[in-house]
PDB file of C-alpha atoms in Angstrom:
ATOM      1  CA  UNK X 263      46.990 117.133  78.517  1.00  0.00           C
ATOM      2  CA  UNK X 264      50.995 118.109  77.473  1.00  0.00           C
ATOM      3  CA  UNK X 265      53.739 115.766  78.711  1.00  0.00           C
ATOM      4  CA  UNK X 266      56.162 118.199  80.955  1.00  0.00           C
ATOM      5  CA  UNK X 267      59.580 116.586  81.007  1.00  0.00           C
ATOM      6  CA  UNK X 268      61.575 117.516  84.329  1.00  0.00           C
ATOM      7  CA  UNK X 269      65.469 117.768  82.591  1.00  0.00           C
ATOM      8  CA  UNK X 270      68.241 120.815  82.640  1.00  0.00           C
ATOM      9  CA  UNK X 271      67.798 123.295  80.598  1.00  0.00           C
ATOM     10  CA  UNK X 272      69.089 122.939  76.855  1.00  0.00           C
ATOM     11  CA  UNK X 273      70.494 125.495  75.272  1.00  0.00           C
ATOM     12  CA  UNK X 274      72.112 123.458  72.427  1.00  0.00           C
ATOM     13  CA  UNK X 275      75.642 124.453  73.840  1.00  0.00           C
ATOM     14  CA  UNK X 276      76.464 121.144  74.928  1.00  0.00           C
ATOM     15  CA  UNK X 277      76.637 122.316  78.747  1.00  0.00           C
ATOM     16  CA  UNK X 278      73.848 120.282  79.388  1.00  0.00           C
ATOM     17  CA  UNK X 279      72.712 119.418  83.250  1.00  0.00           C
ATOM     18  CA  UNK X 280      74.181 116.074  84.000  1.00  0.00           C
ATOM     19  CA  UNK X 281      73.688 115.556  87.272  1.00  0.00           C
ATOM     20  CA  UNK X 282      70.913 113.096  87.010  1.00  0.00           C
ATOM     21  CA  UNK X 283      72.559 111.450  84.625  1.00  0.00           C
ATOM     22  CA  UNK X 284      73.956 107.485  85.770  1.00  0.00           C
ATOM     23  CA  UNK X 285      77.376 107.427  86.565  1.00  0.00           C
ATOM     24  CA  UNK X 286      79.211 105.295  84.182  1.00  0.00           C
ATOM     25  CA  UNK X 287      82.641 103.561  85.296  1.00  0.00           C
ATOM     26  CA  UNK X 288      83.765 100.790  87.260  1.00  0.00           C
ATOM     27  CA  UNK X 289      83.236 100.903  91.261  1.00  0.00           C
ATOM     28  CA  UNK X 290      86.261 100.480  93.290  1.00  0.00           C
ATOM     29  CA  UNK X 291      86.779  99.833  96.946  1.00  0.00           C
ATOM     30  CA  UNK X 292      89.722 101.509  97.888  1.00  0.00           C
ATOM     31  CA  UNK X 293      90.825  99.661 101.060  1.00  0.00           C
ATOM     32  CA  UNK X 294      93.133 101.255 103.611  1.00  0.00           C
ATOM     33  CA  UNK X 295      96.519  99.560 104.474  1.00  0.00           C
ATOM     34  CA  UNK X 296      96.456  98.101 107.603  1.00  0.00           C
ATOM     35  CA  UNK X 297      99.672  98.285 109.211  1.00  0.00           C
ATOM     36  CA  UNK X 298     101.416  95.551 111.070  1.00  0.00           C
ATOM     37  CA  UNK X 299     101.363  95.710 114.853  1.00  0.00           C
ATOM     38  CA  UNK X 300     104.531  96.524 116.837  1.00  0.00           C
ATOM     39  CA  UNK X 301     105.723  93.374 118.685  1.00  0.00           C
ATOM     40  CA  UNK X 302     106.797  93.661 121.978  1.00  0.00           C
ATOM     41  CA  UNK X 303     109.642  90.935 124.115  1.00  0.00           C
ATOM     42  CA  UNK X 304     108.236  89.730 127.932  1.00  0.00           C
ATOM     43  CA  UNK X 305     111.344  89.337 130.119  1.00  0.00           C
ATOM     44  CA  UNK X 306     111.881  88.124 133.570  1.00  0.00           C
ATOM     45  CA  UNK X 307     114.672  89.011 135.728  1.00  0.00           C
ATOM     46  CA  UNK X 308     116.321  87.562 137.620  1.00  0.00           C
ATOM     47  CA  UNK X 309     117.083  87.648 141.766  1.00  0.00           C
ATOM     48  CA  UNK X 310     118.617  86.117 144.462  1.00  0.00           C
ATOM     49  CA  UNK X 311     115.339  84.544 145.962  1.00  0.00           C
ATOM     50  CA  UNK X 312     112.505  83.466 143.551  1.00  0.00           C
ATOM     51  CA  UNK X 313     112.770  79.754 143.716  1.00  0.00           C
ATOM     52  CA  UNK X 314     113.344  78.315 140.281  1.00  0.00           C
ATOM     53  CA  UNK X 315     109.996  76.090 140.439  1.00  0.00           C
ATOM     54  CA  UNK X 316     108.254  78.461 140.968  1.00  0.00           C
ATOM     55  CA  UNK X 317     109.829  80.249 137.420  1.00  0.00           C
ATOM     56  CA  UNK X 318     109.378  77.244 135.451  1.00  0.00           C
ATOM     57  CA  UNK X 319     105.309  77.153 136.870  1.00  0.00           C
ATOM     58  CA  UNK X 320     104.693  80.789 135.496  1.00  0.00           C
ATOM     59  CA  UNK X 321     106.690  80.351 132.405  1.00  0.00           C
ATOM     60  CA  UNK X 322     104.262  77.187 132.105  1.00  0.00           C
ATOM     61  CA  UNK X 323     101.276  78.469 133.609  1.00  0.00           C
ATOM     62  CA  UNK X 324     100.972  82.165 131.575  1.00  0.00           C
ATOM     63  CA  UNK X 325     103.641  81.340 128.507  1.00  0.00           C
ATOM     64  CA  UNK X 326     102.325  78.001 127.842  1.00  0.00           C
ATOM     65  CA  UNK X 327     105.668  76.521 127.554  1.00  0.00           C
ATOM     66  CA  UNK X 328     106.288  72.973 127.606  1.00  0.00           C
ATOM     67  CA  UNK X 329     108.445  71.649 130.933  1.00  0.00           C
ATOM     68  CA  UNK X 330     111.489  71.571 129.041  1.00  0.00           C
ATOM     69  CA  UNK X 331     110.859  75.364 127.263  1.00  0.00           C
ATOM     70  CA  UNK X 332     110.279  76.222 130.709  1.00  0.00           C
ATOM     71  CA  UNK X 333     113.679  75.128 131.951  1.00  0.00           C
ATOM     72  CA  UNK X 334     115.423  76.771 129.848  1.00  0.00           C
ATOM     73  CA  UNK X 335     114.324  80.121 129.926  1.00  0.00           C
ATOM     74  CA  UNK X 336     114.670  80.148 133.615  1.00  0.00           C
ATOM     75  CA  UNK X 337     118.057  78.940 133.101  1.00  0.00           C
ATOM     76  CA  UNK X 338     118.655  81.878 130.612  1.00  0.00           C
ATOM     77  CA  UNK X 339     117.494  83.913 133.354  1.00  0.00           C
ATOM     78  CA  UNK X 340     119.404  82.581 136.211  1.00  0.00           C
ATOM     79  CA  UNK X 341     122.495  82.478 134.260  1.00  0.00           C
ATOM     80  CA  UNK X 342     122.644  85.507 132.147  1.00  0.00           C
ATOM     81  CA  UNK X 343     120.284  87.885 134.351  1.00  0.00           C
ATOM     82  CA  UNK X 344     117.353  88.569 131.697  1.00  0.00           C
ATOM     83  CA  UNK X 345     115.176  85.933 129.824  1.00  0.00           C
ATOM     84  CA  UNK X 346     112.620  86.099 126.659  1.00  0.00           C
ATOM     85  CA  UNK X 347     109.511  84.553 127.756  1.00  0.00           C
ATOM     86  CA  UNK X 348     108.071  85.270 124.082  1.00  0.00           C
ATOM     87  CA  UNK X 349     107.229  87.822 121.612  1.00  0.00           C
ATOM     88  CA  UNK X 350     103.598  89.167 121.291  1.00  0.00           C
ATOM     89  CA  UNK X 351     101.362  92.098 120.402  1.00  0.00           C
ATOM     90  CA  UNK X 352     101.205  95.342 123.204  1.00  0.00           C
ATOM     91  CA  UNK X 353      98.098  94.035 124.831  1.00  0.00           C
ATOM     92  CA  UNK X 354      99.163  90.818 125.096  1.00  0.00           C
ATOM     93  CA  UNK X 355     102.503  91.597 126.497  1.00  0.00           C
ATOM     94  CA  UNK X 356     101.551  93.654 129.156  1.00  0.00           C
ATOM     95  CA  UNK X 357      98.568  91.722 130.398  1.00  0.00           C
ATOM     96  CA  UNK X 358     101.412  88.699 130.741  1.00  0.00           C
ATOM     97  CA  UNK X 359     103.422  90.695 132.625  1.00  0.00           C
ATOM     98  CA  UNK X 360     100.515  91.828 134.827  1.00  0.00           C
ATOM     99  CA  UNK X 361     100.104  88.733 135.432  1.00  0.00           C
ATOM    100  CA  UNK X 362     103.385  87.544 136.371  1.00  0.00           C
ATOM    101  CA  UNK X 363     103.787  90.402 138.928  1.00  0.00           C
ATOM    102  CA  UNK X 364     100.028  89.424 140.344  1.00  0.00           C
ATOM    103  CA  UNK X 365     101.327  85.642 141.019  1.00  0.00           C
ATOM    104  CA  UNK X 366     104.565  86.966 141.837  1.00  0.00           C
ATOM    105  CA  UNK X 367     103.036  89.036 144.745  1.00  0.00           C
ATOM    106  CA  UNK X 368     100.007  86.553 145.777  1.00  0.00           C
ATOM    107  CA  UNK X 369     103.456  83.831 146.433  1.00  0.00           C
ATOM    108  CA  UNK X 370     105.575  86.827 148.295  1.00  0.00           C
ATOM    109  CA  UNK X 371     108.864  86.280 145.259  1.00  0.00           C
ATOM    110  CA  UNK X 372     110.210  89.323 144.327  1.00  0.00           C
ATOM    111  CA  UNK X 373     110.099  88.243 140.523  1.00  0.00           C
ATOM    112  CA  UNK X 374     110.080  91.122 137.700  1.00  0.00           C
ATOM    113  CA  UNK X 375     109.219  90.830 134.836  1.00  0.00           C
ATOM    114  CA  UNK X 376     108.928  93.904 132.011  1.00  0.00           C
ATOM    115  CA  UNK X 377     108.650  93.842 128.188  1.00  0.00           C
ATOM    116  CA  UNK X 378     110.198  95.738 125.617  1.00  0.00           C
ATOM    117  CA  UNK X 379     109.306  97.022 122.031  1.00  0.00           C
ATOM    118  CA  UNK X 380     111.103  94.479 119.583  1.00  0.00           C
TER     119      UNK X 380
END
């Protein structure tokens, strides 16, 4: 029996076939830069006829702010007309404000509330 090796073809000009051949290097993993999210502001508005208690419960309630936090945002927003209820990602911000127009409604207040790109 004669031994048949499988290779490229050799011609002695050096142009060998390679591509069996082990790659020789070191692997890297190239990662991809992840970039930051954008950061949106919830604000509530204010009017002439959403009780205040009922402010400071959302701002509570959905914000988790502490009593006094609470107070004064919704004395931002009764005195100055607008109030930041915090800073968070898209999704977050607008499913806050969803919700503060859902309670808003269910309690008949005429509350708005938005958000804003930062």
């Amino acid at each position: 029996m004669i031994p048949l090796w499988l290779s490229g073809p050799e011609d002695g000009t050096g142009n060998e076939d390679d591509s069996d051949a082990p790659e020789r290097g070191v692997a890297t993993k190239v990662r991809p830069k992840t970039k930051k999210p954008s950061m949106y502001r919830v604000l509530l508005m204010n009017d002439d006829y959403t009780p205040m208690e009922f402010v400071v419960s959302i701002l509570i309630g959905i914000f988790k702010k502490t009593q006094e936090e609470a107070t004064q945002v919704m004395l931002q927003v009764h005195q100055s007309g607008m109030g930041t209820c915090g800073v968070y990602t898209f999704e977050i911000a607008e499913t806050k404000v969803t919700q503060v127009m859902d309670a808003a409604k269910r309690n008949q207040h005429p509350l708005q509330c938005t958000l804003e790109k930062v």
